[in-house]
Amino acid sequence: MSNPSLDVAGIQVSADHYINGQRVASSETFPLHSPIDQRLLGHVSEGLAEHVEQAIVAAQKAFPAWAALGAAGRKPYLDRFADEIGKRADELCQLESNDAGVLLSRMRNGVVPRAMLNIRWFAEHALELQNRTLETDQASHLVRHDPAGVVAIITPWNAPLMLSTWKLGPALASGNTCVLKPPEWAPLTCSLLADAAHAAGLPPGVFNVVQGSGANTGAKLVSDPRLARISFTGSVPTAKWIAQAAGANLVPCSLELGGKSPFVVLEDADIDSAAATGALMYRNAGQVCLAGTRFLVHQRIADRYVEALRAYVEKLNIGDPRDEATEVGPLIHPRQVERVAEYVDRAVAQGARLLWGGARHGFGAQYYQPTMLTDLRQSDEIVQNEVFGPVLTLQTFESDEQAVEMANGTDYGLGGVCYGEQTHAIAVAEQIRTGFIWVNSFGIRDLAAPFGGIKRSGIGREGGAWSFEFFCDVKDVVVPKKPFKASFSHR
Ligand code: NAD
């Protein structure tokens, strides 16, 4: 596409919106800095009321024809969309590494292939949605999954490409048209997604991108009564605001929110394996919603476990995310570094003990040391609140009952990890109240599986059939098996 306005690491990327198949510039912009070295990457268009309006109108206009194509008609477009994402793999890796600080190696090996799969998988599985029939004694129920209309998609900065495609895939495959509002701290890969969609020939208006801040652009978008769905991933305070805006218009919304997930190490766990996995919780500088950030370790093995984990943590390679060898990169924004440092300082002032870390890391201004705090009470702020940085807590327990009580002892309920002898670990995992939990493993995901949290970690599930249920209007066309006789006494 024409009109590239930024040059990031030699890659041309538009800083403008993408509305109705065209780039649209704004009279207002916001600056974008790299978390690696704070250099100015450029200025990005701020979505004003007129842009939100144009995008919604374009999506509304494009909806009937896109919906009428049916899943089979849409699939070739979406397969080409996935192909075009693949053709831009190098650019996408560089852009998200530069604007979000995500490891280049992780982008290449995990995120970009997953982004392609997010589009391809749902395009394929949408074919199965059509014409399900439920037979009962009285009737055939033709259960249709009809596209709902215009969908607003709002994503956070810690995984913009992955999360945007995770929502776009099912929303588009089931026949909706979309307006995506990317995160203002990491907007570039979503802009390149628009190029991929354009090159794939997606009809104008089917997929629109409006850049901008949450408080301004995002708030205008989610308050619009013409939306059929809102799919949001982000923080609890924003979700509460969005739920109110959506509620005012009775627009269904899916909310994938933060976590304070337990990482339970039972007495019969393989300590080395649990320690190797434990060190992964510092991935993306701890800015991972599903990380197990509260370590709960059986008292009898706690000392051995701490030393095993320490050995892995000491070996972590902290540095520039663009370097192949780097394992932990920067935090997204100076405000996030400040927030993390304040959390740790307050915890220490209130009596917590540092096992390691606890200060900024010398590599750069937005780096913080992998940190572990212990000597904590369950009610402590650092145990209860999501920090979203490389800061973990460690508490010990003496019985499974106590482990479960502590694991369940926060308002969050996203995920969890449980290490122990397999049967034992499953039994404990089953009692932990979260949307998902990994037994003797971490991070295994499949697009067919449900994903989402309970309690303050979210409302609704996405993934597989759950995504389709959310993005579709389910309708029962009831066809009687015997001729119907009208009667007032009939139920
Ligand atoms: P955030 O809530 O501040 O922002 C998320 C998105 O919402 C951004 O695009 C932002 O611009 C937008 N936004 C902000 N205010 C808005 C408003 N009033 N109306 C509409 N949109 C608005 O979250 P963040 O700081 O970008 O991301 C970190 C949070 O996301 C953490 O809590 C993390 O746990 C969570 N997260 C959850 C998952 C999950 O799948 N459960 C995945 C990744 C991140």
Coordinates of C-alpha atoms and ligand atoms in Angstrom, one line a residue:
M1 CA 0.0 0.0 0.0
S2 CA 1.1 3.6 -0.5
N3 CA 1.5 6.3 2.0
P4 CA 4.1 4.9 4.3
S5 CA 4.9 7.6 6.9
L6 CA 7.3 5.9 9.3
D7 CA 10.6 4.3 8.8
V8 CA 11.3 1.9 11.7
A9 CA 14.5 -0.1 11.4
G10 CA 14.4 0.4 7.7
I11 CA 10.8 -0.8 7.5
Q12 CA 8.2 1.5 6.0
V13 CA 4.9 1.5 7.9
S14 CA 1.9 3.8 7.8
A15 CA 1.1 5.8 10.9
D16 CA -2.4 6.5 9.7
H17 CA -5.7 4.8 10.1
Y18 CA -7.0 2.3 7.6
I19 CA -10.7 3.0 6.9
N20 CA -12.8 1.7 4.0
G21 CA -9.8 0.3 2.2
Q22 CA -7.8 3.6 2.4
R23 CA -5.2 5.2 4.6
V24 CA -6.7 8.2 6.5
A25 CA -4.5 10.7 8.2
S26 CA -5.5 12.7 11.3
S27 CA -4.9 16.3 12.2
E28 CA -3.8 15.1 15.6
T29 CA -1.0 12.7 16.3
F30 CA 0.8 11.1 19.3
P31 CA 4.5 10.3 19.6
L32 CA 5.7 6.8 19.7
H33 CA 9.0 5.8 21.4
S34 CA 10.9 2.5 21.5
P35 CA 11.0 0.8 24.9
I36 CA 14.5 -0.5 24.0
D37 CA 16.3 2.9 23.9
Q38 CA 13.5 5.5 24.1
R39 CA 14.2 6.7 20.6
L40 CA 11.4 8.5 18.8
L41 CA 9.9 6.1 16.2
G42 CA 7.5 8.7 14.9
H43 CA 4.1 10.2 15.3
V44 CA 0.9 8.1 14.9
S45 CA -2.5 9.4 13.9
E46 CA -5.0 9.9 16.7
G47 CA -8.4 8.6 16.0
L48 CA -10.9 11.5 16.4
A49 CA -14.7 11.2 16.5
E50 CA -14.8 11.6 12.7
H51 CA -12.5 8.6 12.2
V52 CA -14.4 6.3 14.5
E53 CA -17.6 7.4 12.7
Q54 CA -16.1 6.8 9.2
A55 CA -14.8 3.3 10.3
I56 CA -18.2 2.2 11.8
V57 CA -20.1 3.5 8.7
A58 CA -17.6 1.7 6.4
A59 CA -17.9 -1.5 8.4
Q60 CA -21.7 -1.2 8.4
K61 CA -21.8 -0.8 4.6
A62 CA -19.4 -3.7 4.0
F63 CA -21.3 -6.0 6.3
P64 CA -24.2 -7.3 4.1
A65 CA -22.0 -8.4 1.2
W66 CA -19.3 -9.9 3.5
A67 CA -21.9 -11.8 5.5
A68 CA -23.7 -13.0 2.3
L69 CA -20.5 -14.6 1.0
G70 CA -20.8 -17.4 3.5
A71 CA -17.9 -19.1 5.3
A72 CA -16.8 -20.9 2.1
G73 CA -16.8 -17.6 0.1
R74 CA -14.9 -15.8 2.8
K75 CA -12.2 -18.5 3.2
P76 CA -10.1 -17.7 0.1
Y77 CA -9.9 -14.0 1.3
L78 CA -8.8 -15.1 4.7
D79 CA -6.3 -17.6 3.4
R80 CA -4.8 -14.9 1.3
F81 CA -4.8 -12.6 4.4
A82 CA -2.8 -15.2 6.3
D83 CA -0.4 -15.6 3.3
E84 CA 0.1 -11.8 3.2
I85 CA 0.9 -11.8 6.9
G86 CA 3.5 -14.5 6.2
K87 CA 5.0 -12.4 3.5
R88 CA 5.5 -9.6 6.0
A89 CA 7.0 -11.8 8.7
D90 CA 10.3 -10.0 8.9
E91 CA 8.7 -6.6 9.0
L92 CA 6.2 -7.7 11.6
C93 CA 9.0 -9.1 13.8
Q94 CA 11.1 -6.0 13.6
L95 CA 8.1 -3.6 14.2
E96 CA 6.8 -5.4 17.3
S97 CA 10.3 -5.8 18.6
N98 CA 10.9 -2.1 18.2
D99 CA 7.7 -0.7 19.4
A100 CA 6.7 -3.3 22.1
G101 CA 10.1 -4.7 23.0
V102 CA 9.0 -8.3 22.3
L103 CA 11.9 -10.7 21.6
L104 CA 12.6 -10.9 17.9
S105 CA 13.2 -14.6 18.2
R106 CA 9.8 -15.1 19.9
M107 CA 8.1 -13.0 17.2
R108 CA 9.7 -15.1 14.4
N109 CA 9.1 -18.5 16.0
G110 CA 5.9 -18.0 17.9
V111 CA 3.9 -14.9 17.3
V112 CA 4.0 -14.5 13.5
P113 CA 3.2 -18.2 12.8
R114 CA 0.4 -18.0 15.4
A115 CA -1.0 -14.8 13.8
M116 CA -1.2 -16.6 10.5
L117 CA -2.8 -19.6 12.1
N118 CA -5.3 -17.4 13.9
I119 CA -6.7 -16.3 10.6
R120 CA -6.4 -19.6 8.7
W121 CA -7.7 -21.9 11.5
F122 CA -10.9 -19.9 12.1
A123 CA -11.5 -19.5 8.3
E124 CA -11.3 -23.3 8.0
H125 CA -13.5 -24.1 11.1
A126 CA -16.2 -21.6 10.2
L127 CA -17.2 -24.0 7.5
E128 CA -18.4 -26.4 10.1
L129 CA -20.8 -23.8 11.6
Q130 CA -23.3 -24.0 8.8
N131 CA -26.5 -25.9 8.9
R132 CA -26.3 -27.8 12.2
T133 CA -29.5 -29.7 12.8
L134 CA -31.0 -30.7 16.1
E135 CA -33.6 -33.4 15.8
T136 CA -36.4 -33.7 18.5
D137 CA -39.7 -35.6 18.5
Q138 CA -41.6 -32.6 17.3
A139 CA -39.3 -30.7 15.0
S140 CA -36.1 -30.3 13.2
H141 CA -34.2 -27.3 14.6
L142 CA -31.9 -25.7 12.0
V143 CA -29.4 -24.0 14.3
R144 CA -27.8 -21.2 12.4
H145 CA -24.8 -19.2 13.4
D146 CA -25.4 -15.9 11.7
P147 CA -22.8 -13.0 11.7
A148 CA -23.7 -10.4 14.2
G149 CA -22.6 -7.2 12.5
V150 CA -19.9 -4.6 13.2
V151 CA -17.4 -5.8 15.8
A152 CA -15.1 -3.5 17.8
I153 CA -11.8 -5.1 18.8
I154 CA -9.5 -3.5 21.4
T155 CA -6.1 -5.0 22.2
P156 CA -3.3 -4.3 24.7
W157 CA 0.4 -3.6 24.1
N158 CA 1.9 -6.8 25.4
A159 CA 0.9 -8.9 22.5
P160 CA -0.8 -6.7 19.9
L161 CA -0.3 -8.9 16.8
M162 CA -1.2 -12.2 18.4
L163 CA -4.2 -10.8 20.3
S164 CA -5.6 -8.8 17.4
T165 CA -5.5 -11.7 15.0
W166 CA -6.9 -14.0 17.7
K167 CA -10.0 -11.9 17.6
L168 CA -10.0 -10.9 13.9
G169 CA -9.8 -14.5 12.8
P170 CA -13.1 -15.7 14.2
A171 CA -14.9 -12.4 13.8
L172 CA -14.1 -12.1 10.1
A173 CA -14.5 -15.8 9.4
S174 CA -18.0 -15.8 10.8
G175 CA -19.0 -12.9 8.6
N176 CA -18.6 -9.8 10.8
T177 CA -16.9 -6.7 9.8
C178 CA -14.4 -5.2 12.2
V179 CA -13.0 -2.0 13.6
L180 CA -9.7 -2.6 15.4
K181 CA -8.3 -0.1 17.9
P182 CA -4.7 -1.1 18.5
P183 CA -2.8 -0.2 21.7
E184 CA -1.3 3.3 21.6
W185 CA 2.0 2.1 23.1
A186 CA 2.5 -0.6 20.3
P187 CA 0.4 0.3 17.3
L188 CA 2.7 -0.7 14.4
T189 CA 2.1 -4.4 13.7
C190 CA -1.6 -3.7 13.5
S191 CA -1.0 -1.0 10.9
L192 CA 0.9 -3.5 8.8
L193 CA -1.9 -6.0 9.3
A194 CA -4.1 -3.5 7.4
D195 CA -1.5 -3.7 4.5
A196 CA -1.8 -7.5 4.6
A197 CA -5.6 -7.3 4.5
H198 CA -5.4 -4.8 1.6
A199 CA -3.0 -6.9 -0.4
A200 CA -5.2 -10.0 0.2
G201 CA -8.1 -8.1 -1.4
L202 CA -10.4 -7.9 1.6
P203 CA -13.3 -5.7 0.4
P204 CA -13.1 -2.1 1.6
G205 CA -14.7 -1.7 5.1
V206 CA -14.5 -5.3 6.1
F207 CA -11.4 -4.6 8.3
N208 CA -10.7 -1.1 9.6
V209 CA -7.9 0.1 11.9
V210 CA -8.4 3.3 13.9
Q211 CA -5.3 4.2 15.9
G212 CA -5.4 6.3 19.0
S213 CA -5.5 6.5 22.8
G214 CA -7.9 4.4 24.9
A215 CA -9.4 7.3 26.7
N216 CA -10.2 9.2 23.5
T217 CA -10.5 6.9 20.4
G218 CA -11.2 3.6 22.3
A219 CA -13.9 5.2 24.5
K220 CA -15.7 6.7 21.5
L221 CA -15.6 3.3 19.7
V222 CA -17.0 1.2 22.5
S223 CA -19.7 3.7 23.2
D224 CA -21.3 3.4 19.8
P225 CA -24.7 1.8 19.8
R226 CA -24.3 0.5 16.2
L227 CA -21.8 -2.1 17.4
A228 CA -22.9 -5.7 17.5
R229 CA -20.0 -7.0 19.7
I230 CA -17.0 -5.7 21.6
S231 CA -14.1 -8.0 22.1
F232 CA -11.6 -6.5 24.6
T233 CA -8.3 -7.7 26.1
G234 CA -6.7 -5.5 28.7
S235 CA -6.8 -4.4 32.3
V236 CA -9.6 -4.6 34.8
P237 CA -10.2 -0.8 35.2
T238 CA -10.6 -0.4 31.5
A239 CA -12.8 -3.4 31.3
K240 CA -15.1 -2.0 33.9
W241 CA -15.4 1.2 31.9
I242 CA -16.1 -0.7 28.7
A243 CA -18.6 -3.0 30.3
Q244 CA -20.6 0.1 31.4
A245 CA -20.4 1.7 27.9
A246 CA -21.4 -1.6 26.3
G247 CA -24.1 -2.1 29.0
A248 CA -25.7 1.3 28.2
N249 CA -26.3 0.0 24.6
L250 CA -26.8 -3.7 25.5
V251 CA -23.9 -4.6 23.3
P252 CA -22.5 -8.1 24.3
C253 CA -18.8 -7.9 25.2
S254 CA -16.1 -10.4 25.8
L255 CA -13.5 -9.3 28.4
E256 CA -10.1 -11.0 28.7
L257 CA -8.3 -9.4 31.6
G258 CA -5.4 -9.5 34.0
G259 CA -4.3 -12.3 36.2
K260 CA -2.4 -13.1 39.4
S261 CA -2.1 -16.8 38.7
P262 CA -0.7 -19.3 41.1
F263 CA 2.4 -21.4 40.4
V264 CA 2.0 -24.3 42.7
V265 CA 5.0 -26.6 43.5
L266 CA 3.8 -29.7 45.4
E267 CA 6.1 -31.7 47.6
D268 CA 6.4 -34.5 45.1
A269 CA 7.2 -32.2 42.1
D270 CA 10.2 -32.6 39.9
I271 CA 12.1 -29.7 41.4
D272 CA 14.4 -29.0 38.4
S273 CA 11.6 -29.2 35.9
A274 CA 9.4 -26.8 38.0
A275 CA 12.4 -24.5 38.4
A276 CA 13.1 -24.4 34.6
T277 CA 9.5 -23.6 34.0
G278 CA 9.4 -21.1 36.8
A279 CA 12.1 -19.0 35.2
L280 CA 9.8 -18.6 32.1
M281 CA 7.6 -16.4 34.2
Y282 CA 10.0 -13.6 33.5
R283 CA 9.3 -13.9 29.7
N284 CA 8.4 -10.6 28.1
A285 CA 9.7 -9.0 31.2
G286 CA 6.8 -10.5 33.1
Q287 CA 4.3 -8.6 31.0
V288 CA 2.3 -11.7 30.3
C289 CA -1.3 -12.0 31.5
L290 CA -1.2 -15.8 31.9
A291 CA 2.1 -16.1 33.7
G292 CA 2.1 -17.8 37.1
T293 CA 3.3 -14.9 39.2
R294 CA 2.5 -16.2 42.7
F295 CA 4.7 -19.1 43.6
L296 CA 3.2 -21.4 46.2
V297 CA 5.8 -24.0 47.3
H298 CA 5.5 -26.8 49.8
Q299 CA 7.5 -25.8 52.9
R300 CA 9.6 -29.0 52.9
I301 CA 11.0 -28.4 49.5
A302 CA 11.0 -24.6 49.5
D303 CA 14.7 -24.1 50.1
R304 CA 15.8 -26.5 47.5
Y305 CA 13.2 -25.1 45.0
V306 CA 14.4 -21.5 45.6
E307 CA 18.0 -22.4 44.9
A308 CA 17.1 -24.4 41.8
L309 CA 15.0 -21.5 40.5
R310 CA 17.7 -18.9 41.4
A311 CA 20.2 -20.9 39.3
Y312 CA 17.9 -20.6 36.2
V313 CA 17.1 -16.9 36.9
E314 CA 20.8 -16.1 37.2
K315 CA 21.4 -17.5 33.8
L316 CA 18.7 -15.4 32.1
N317 CA 20.1 -13.3 29.3
I318 CA 18.8 -9.8 29.7
G319 CA 19.3 -7.4 26.8
D320 CA 18.2 -6.0 23.5
P321 CA 15.1 -7.9 22.2
R322 CA 16.5 -7.7 18.7
D323 CA 19.5 -9.9 19.7
E324 CA 19.0 -13.6 19.2
A325 CA 20.4 -14.6 22.5
T326 CA 18.2 -12.3 24.6
E327 CA 15.6 -13.9 26.8
V328 CA 14.3 -10.9 28.8
G329 CA 13.8 -7.5 27.2
P330 CA 12.5 -4.1 28.4
L331 CA 9.3 -3.0 30.0
I332 CA 6.9 -1.2 27.6
H333 CA 6.9 2.4 28.9
P334 CA 8.6 4.6 31.5
R335 CA 5.3 4.7 33.4
Q336 CA 5.3 0.9 33.6
V337 CA 8.8 0.8 35.0
E338 CA 7.8 3.4 37.6
R339 CA 4.8 1.4 38.5
V340 CA 6.8 -1.8 38.9
A341 CA 9.5 -0.1 41.0
E342 CA 6.8 1.4 43.3
Y343 CA 5.1 -1.9 43.8
V344 CA 8.4 -3.5 44.9
D345 CA 9.5 -0.6 47.1
R346 CA 6.1 -0.6 48.9
A347 CA 6.3 -4.4 49.4
V348 CA 9.7 -4.2 50.9
A349 CA 8.7 -1.2 53.1
Q350 CA 5.8 -3.3 54.4
G351 CA 8.1 -6.2 55.4
A352 CA 8.6 -8.3 52.3
R353 CA 12.1 -9.8 51.8
L354 CA 13.9 -9.8 48.4
L355 CA 15.2 -13.2 47.3
W356 CA 16.7 -11.6 44.2
G357 CA 16.3 -8.5 42.2
G358 CA 14.5 -5.4 43.5
A359 CA 16.0 -2.7 41.4
R360 CA 16.2 -1.3 37.9
H361 CA 18.5 -3.2 35.6
G362 CA 21.6 -1.6 34.2
F363 CA 21.0 -2.6 30.6
G364 CA 18.7 0.4 29.9
A365 CA 16.3 2.9 31.3
Q366 CA 13.3 0.6 30.9
Y367 CA 14.8 -2.5 32.2
Y368 CA 14.0 -4.0 35.7
Q369 CA 15.7 -6.9 37.3
P370 CA 14.0 -10.3 37.6
T371 CA 12.7 -10.0 41.1
M372 CA 11.4 -12.5 43.8
L373 CA 9.8 -11.4 47.0
T374 CA 9.0 -13.6 50.0
D375 CA 7.9 -13.2 53.7
L376 CA 4.4 -12.2 52.6
R377 CA 0.9 -12.2 54.0
Q378 CA -1.9 -13.3 51.7
S379 CA -3.5 -9.8 52.1
D380 CA -0.4 -8.0 50.9
E381 CA -0.9 -5.7 47.9
I382 CA 2.0 -7.5 46.0
V383 CA 0.2 -10.8 46.5
Q384 CA -3.2 -9.5 45.5
N385 CA -2.5 -7.1 42.6
E386 CA -1.2 -7.8 39.1
V387 CA 2.2 -6.0 38.8
F388 CA 2.7 -6.8 35.1
G389 CA 6.5 -6.7 35.3
P390 CA 9.3 -9.1 36.2
V391 CA 8.2 -9.4 39.8
L392 CA 7.1 -12.7 41.4
T393 CA 6.2 -13.6 44.9
L394 CA 6.9 -16.8 46.9
Q395 CA 4.8 -18.2 49.7
T396 CA 5.0 -21.6 51.3
F397 CA 2.3 -24.1 52.4
E398 CA 2.1 -27.2 54.5
S399 CA -0.9 -29.1 53.0
D400 CA -2.8 -29.3 49.7
E401 CA -5.8 -27.7 51.4
Q402 CA -3.7 -24.7 52.3
A403 CA -2.2 -24.5 48.8
V404 CA -5.6 -24.5 47.3
E405 CA -6.9 -21.8 49.7
M406 CA -3.9 -19.6 48.9
A407 CA -4.2 -20.2 45.2
N408 CA -7.8 -19.2 45.3
G409 CA -7.1 -16.3 47.6
T410 CA -7.2 -13.4 45.2
D411 CA -9.9 -11.7 43.2
Y412 CA -8.3 -12.9 39.9
G413 CA -8.9 -16.3 38.2
L414 CA -7.2 -16.4 34.9
G415 CA -4.7 -19.3 34.8
G416 CA -2.3 -21.4 36.9
V417 CA 0.5 -23.9 36.9
C418 CA 0.7 -27.0 39.1
Y419 CA 3.8 -29.1 39.4
G420 CA 3.7 -32.5 41.3
E421 CA 3.2 -36.2 40.7
Q422 CA 0.7 -36.3 37.9
T423 CA -2.4 -37.6 39.7
H424 CA -1.7 -35.5 42.7
A425 CA -1.1 -32.4 40.6
I426 CA -4.4 -32.9 38.6
A427 CA -6.3 -33.4 41.9
V428 CA -5.0 -30.1 43.2
A429 CA -5.3 -28.3 39.9
E430 CA -9.0 -29.3 39.7
Q431 CA -9.7 -27.4 43.0
I432 CA -8.0 -24.1 41.8
R433 CA -10.6 -21.7 40.5
T434 CA -9.3 -20.3 37.2
G435 CA -10.2 -20.4 33.5
F436 CA -7.4 -22.8 32.8
I437 CA -4.4 -24.5 34.5
W438 CA -1.3 -26.2 33.3
V439 CA -0.2 -29.5 34.9
N440 CA 3.5 -30.0 34.9
S441 CA 3.8 -27.6 32.0
F442 CA 3.2 -24.0 30.9
G443 CA 1.9 -22.2 27.9
I444 CA 0.4 -25.1 25.9
R445 CA -2.3 -23.5 23.8
D446 CA -4.5 -24.8 21.0
L447 CA -6.9 -22.7 19.0
A448 CA -9.7 -25.2 19.6
A449 CA -9.5 -24.9 23.4
P450 CA -11.4 -22.3 25.5
F451 CA -9.5 -19.4 26.8
G452 CA -10.5 -16.8 29.4
G453 CA -10.7 -16.1 33.1
I454 CA -13.2 -16.1 36.0
K455 CA -13.6 -13.6 38.8
R456 CA -11.9 -10.3 38.0
S457 CA -9.9 -12.0 35.1
G458 CA -12.8 -11.7 32.7
I459 CA -16.2 -12.5 31.3
G460 CA -16.7 -15.0 28.5
R461 CA -14.5 -17.4 26.6
E462 CA -12.7 -17.1 23.3
G463 CA -11.1 -19.9 21.3
G464 CA -12.5 -22.5 19.0
A465 CA -16.3 -22.9 19.2
W466 CA -16.4 -20.3 22.1
S467 CA -15.2 -17.6 19.7
F468 CA -17.8 -18.5 17.2
E469 CA -20.6 -18.5 19.8
F470 CA -19.5 -15.0 20.9
F471 CA -19.2 -13.5 17.4
C472 CA -22.4 -15.1 16.0
D473 CA -26.1 -14.6 16.5
V474 CA -27.4 -18.1 17.1
K475 CA -30.8 -18.7 15.7
D476 CA -33.1 -21.7 15.8
V477 CA -35.2 -22.2 12.7
V478 CA -37.9 -24.6 13.9
V479 CA -39.5 -26.9 11.3
P480 CA -42.3 -29.2 12.7
K481 CA -42.2 -32.9 11.8
K482 CA -46.0 -33.2 11.6
P483 CA -48.4 -30.6 10.1
F484 CA -49.0 -28.0 12.8
K485 CA -52.5 -27.5 14.1
A486 CA -53.1 -24.1 15.6
S487 CA -54.7 -24.4 19.0
F488 CA -55.1 -22.0 22.0
S489 CA -54.7 -24.9 24.4
H490 CA -51.5 -25.9 22.8
R491 CA -48.4 -24.9 24.7
Ligands
NAD1 P1 -5.4 -1.3 29.1 O1 -6.7 -1.8 29.7 O2 -4.8 -0.1 29.7 O3 -5.5 -1.1 27.6 C1 -5.9 -2.1 26.7 C2 -6.5 -1.4 25.5 O4 -7.7 -0.7 25.9 C3 -5.6 -0.4 24.8 O5 -5.8 -0.5 23.4 C4 -6.2 0.9 25.3 O6 -5.9 2.0 24.4 C5 -7.7 0.6 25.3 N1 -8.4 1.4 26.2 C6 -8.0 2.1 27.4 N2 -9.0 2.8 27.9 C7 -10.1 2.6 27.1 C8 -11.4 3.0 27.1 N3 -11.9 3.9 28.1 N4 -12.3 2.6 26.2 C9 -11.9 1.8 25.2 N5 -10.6 1.3 25.1 C10 -9.7 1.7 26.0 O7 -4.4 -2.5 29.2 P2 -2.8 -2.6 28.9 O8 -2.1 -1.9 30.0 O9 -2.7 -2.1 27.5 O10 -2.6 -4.1 28.9 C11 -2.2 -4.8 30.0 C12 -3.4 -5.5 30.6 O11 -3.9 -6.4 29.7 C13 -2.9 -6.4 31.8 O12 -3.9 -6.3 32.9 C14 -2.9 -7.8 31.3 O13 -3.1 -8.8 32.2 C15 -4.1 -7.7 30.3 N6 -4.0 -8.8 29.3 C16 -4.9 -9.8 29.4 C17 -4.8 -10.9 28.5 C18 -5.8 -12.0 28.5 O14 -5.9 -12.7 27.5 N7 -6.5 -12.2 29.6 C19 -3.8 -10.9 27.5 C20 -2.9 -9.8 27.5 C21 -3.0 -8.8 28.4

